[in-house]
C-alpha positions as a LaTeX table, in Angstrom:
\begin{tabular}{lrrr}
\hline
Residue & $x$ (\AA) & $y$ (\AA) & $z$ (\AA) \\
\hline
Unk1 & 0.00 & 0.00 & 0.00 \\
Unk2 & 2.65 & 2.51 & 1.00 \\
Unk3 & 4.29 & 1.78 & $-2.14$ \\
Unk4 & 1.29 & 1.97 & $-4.38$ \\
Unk5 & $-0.53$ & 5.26 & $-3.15$ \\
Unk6 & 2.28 & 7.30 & $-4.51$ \\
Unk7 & 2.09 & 6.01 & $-7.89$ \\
Unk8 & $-1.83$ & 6.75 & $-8.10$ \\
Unk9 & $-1.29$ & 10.94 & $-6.63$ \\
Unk10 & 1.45 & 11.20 & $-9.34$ \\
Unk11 & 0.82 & 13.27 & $-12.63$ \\
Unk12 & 0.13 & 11.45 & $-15.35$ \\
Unk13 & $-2.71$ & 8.73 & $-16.61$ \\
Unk14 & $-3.36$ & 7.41 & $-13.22$ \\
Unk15 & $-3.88$ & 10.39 & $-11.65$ \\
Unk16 & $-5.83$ & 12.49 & $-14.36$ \\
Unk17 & $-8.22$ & 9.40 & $-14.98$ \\
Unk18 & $-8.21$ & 6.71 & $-12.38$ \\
Unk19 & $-7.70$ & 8.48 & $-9.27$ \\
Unk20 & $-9.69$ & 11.42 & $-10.23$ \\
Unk21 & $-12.19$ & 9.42 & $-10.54$ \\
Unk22 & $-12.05$ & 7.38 & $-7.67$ \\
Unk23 & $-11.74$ & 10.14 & $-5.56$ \\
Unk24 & $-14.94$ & 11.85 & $-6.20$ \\
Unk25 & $-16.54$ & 8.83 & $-5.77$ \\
Unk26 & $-15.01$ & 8.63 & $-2.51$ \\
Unk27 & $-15.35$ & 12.24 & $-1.61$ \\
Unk28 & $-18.78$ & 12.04 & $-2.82$ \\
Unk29 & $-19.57$ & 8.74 & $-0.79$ \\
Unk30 & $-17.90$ & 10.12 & 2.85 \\
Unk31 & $-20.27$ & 13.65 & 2.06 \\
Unk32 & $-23.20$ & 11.26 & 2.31 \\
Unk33 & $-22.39$ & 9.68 & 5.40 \\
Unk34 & $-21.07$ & 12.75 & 6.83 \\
Unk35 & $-24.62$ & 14.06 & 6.53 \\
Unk36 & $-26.54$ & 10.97 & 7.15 \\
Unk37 & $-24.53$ & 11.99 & 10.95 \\
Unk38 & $-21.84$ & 8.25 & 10.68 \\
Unk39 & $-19.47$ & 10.47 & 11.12 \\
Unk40 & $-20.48$ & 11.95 & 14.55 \\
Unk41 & $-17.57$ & 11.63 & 16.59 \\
Unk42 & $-14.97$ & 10.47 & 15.29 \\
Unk43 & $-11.79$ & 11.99 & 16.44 \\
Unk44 & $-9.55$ & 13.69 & 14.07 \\
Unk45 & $-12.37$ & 13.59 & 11.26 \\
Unk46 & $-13.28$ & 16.88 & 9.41 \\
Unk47 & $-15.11$ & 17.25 & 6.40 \\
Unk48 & $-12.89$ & 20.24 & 5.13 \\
Unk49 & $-9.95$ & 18.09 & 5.04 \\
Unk50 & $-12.25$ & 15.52 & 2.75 \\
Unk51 & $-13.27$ & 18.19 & 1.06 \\
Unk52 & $-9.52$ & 19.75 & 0.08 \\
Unk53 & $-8.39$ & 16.16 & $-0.81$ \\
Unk54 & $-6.83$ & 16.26 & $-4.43$ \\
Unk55 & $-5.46$ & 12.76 & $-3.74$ \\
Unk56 & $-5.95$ & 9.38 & $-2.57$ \\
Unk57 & $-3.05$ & 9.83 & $-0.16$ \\
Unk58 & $-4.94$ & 13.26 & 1.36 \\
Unk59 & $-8.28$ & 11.04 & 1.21 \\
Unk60 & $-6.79$ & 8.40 & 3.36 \\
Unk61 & $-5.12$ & 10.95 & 5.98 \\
Unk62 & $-8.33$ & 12.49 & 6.15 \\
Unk63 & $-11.06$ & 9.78 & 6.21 \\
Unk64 & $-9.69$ & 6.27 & 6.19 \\
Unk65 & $-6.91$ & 7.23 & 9.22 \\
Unk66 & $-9.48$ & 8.47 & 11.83 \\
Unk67 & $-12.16$ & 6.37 & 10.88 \\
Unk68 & $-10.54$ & 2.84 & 11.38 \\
Unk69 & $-8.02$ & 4.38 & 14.41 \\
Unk70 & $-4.87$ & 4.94 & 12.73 \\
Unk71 & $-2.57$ & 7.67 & 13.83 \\
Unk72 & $-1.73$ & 8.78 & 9.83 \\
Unk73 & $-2.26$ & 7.43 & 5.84 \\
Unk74 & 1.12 & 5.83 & 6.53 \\
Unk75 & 0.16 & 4.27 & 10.29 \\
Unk76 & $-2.65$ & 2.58 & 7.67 \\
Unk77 & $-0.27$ & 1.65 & 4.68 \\
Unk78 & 1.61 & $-0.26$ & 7.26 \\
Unk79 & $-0.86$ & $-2.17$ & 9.40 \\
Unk80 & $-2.90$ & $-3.01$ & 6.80 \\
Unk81 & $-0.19$ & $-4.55$ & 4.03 \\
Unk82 & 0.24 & $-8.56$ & 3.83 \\
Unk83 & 4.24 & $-8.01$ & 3.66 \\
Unk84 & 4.13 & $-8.01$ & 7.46 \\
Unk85 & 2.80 & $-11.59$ & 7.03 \\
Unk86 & 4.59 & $-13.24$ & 4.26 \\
Unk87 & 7.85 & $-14.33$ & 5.96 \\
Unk88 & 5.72 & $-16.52$ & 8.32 \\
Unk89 & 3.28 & $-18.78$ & 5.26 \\
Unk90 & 4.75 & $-21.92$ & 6.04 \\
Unk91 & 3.42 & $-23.92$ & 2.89 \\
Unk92 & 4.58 & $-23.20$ & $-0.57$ \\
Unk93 & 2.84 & $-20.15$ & $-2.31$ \\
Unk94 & 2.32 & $-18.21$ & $-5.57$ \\
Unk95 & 1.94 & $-14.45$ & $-5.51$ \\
Unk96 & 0.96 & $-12.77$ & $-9.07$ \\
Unk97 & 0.54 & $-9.15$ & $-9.62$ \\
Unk98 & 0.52 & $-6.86$ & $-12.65$ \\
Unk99 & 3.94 & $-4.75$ & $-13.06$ \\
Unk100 & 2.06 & $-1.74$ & $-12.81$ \\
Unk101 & $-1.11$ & $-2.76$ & $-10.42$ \\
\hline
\end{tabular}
């Protein structure tokens, strides 16, 4: 994840289409809840950070972060990637990813 999110805020295709896009979805989809009152009390949330957000990185320091508890977007890029795990699959195992996923 930590490597990843970098790659999808810089200029260039993924940014101008993919992430673009995703984000207002995003945006659009934390404005709903965010009125709908789900975000009552969270700590550390605020709406005018989701609403700056120009990437996924700002998204995820402003929304995903205090939502789920963790201290920053990188606190979450850490906890939440497998590579933590992988040293300790005892039985033989295939990983395949794109180049560019």
């Amino acid at each position: 994840l930590q490597l990843c999110q970098p790659r999808l805020d810089a200029s260039g295709f993924n940014r101008n289409v993919y992430s673009r896009n995703f984000l207002k979805t995003l945006k659009r989809k934390t404005e709903d809840q965010y009125a709908r009152g789900l975000l009552d009390g969270v700590p550390r949330f605020s709406i005018e950070k989701v609403r700056a957000a120009t990437t996924i990185g700002e998204f995820d320091d402003a929304v995903v972060a205090p939502v789920y508890g963790f201290k920053d977007k990188i606190d979450y890029y850490r906890k939440s990637s497998c590579a933590q795990y992988l040293n300790d699959i005892s039985v033989p195992f295939l990983v395949v990813n794109a180049n560019d996923d």
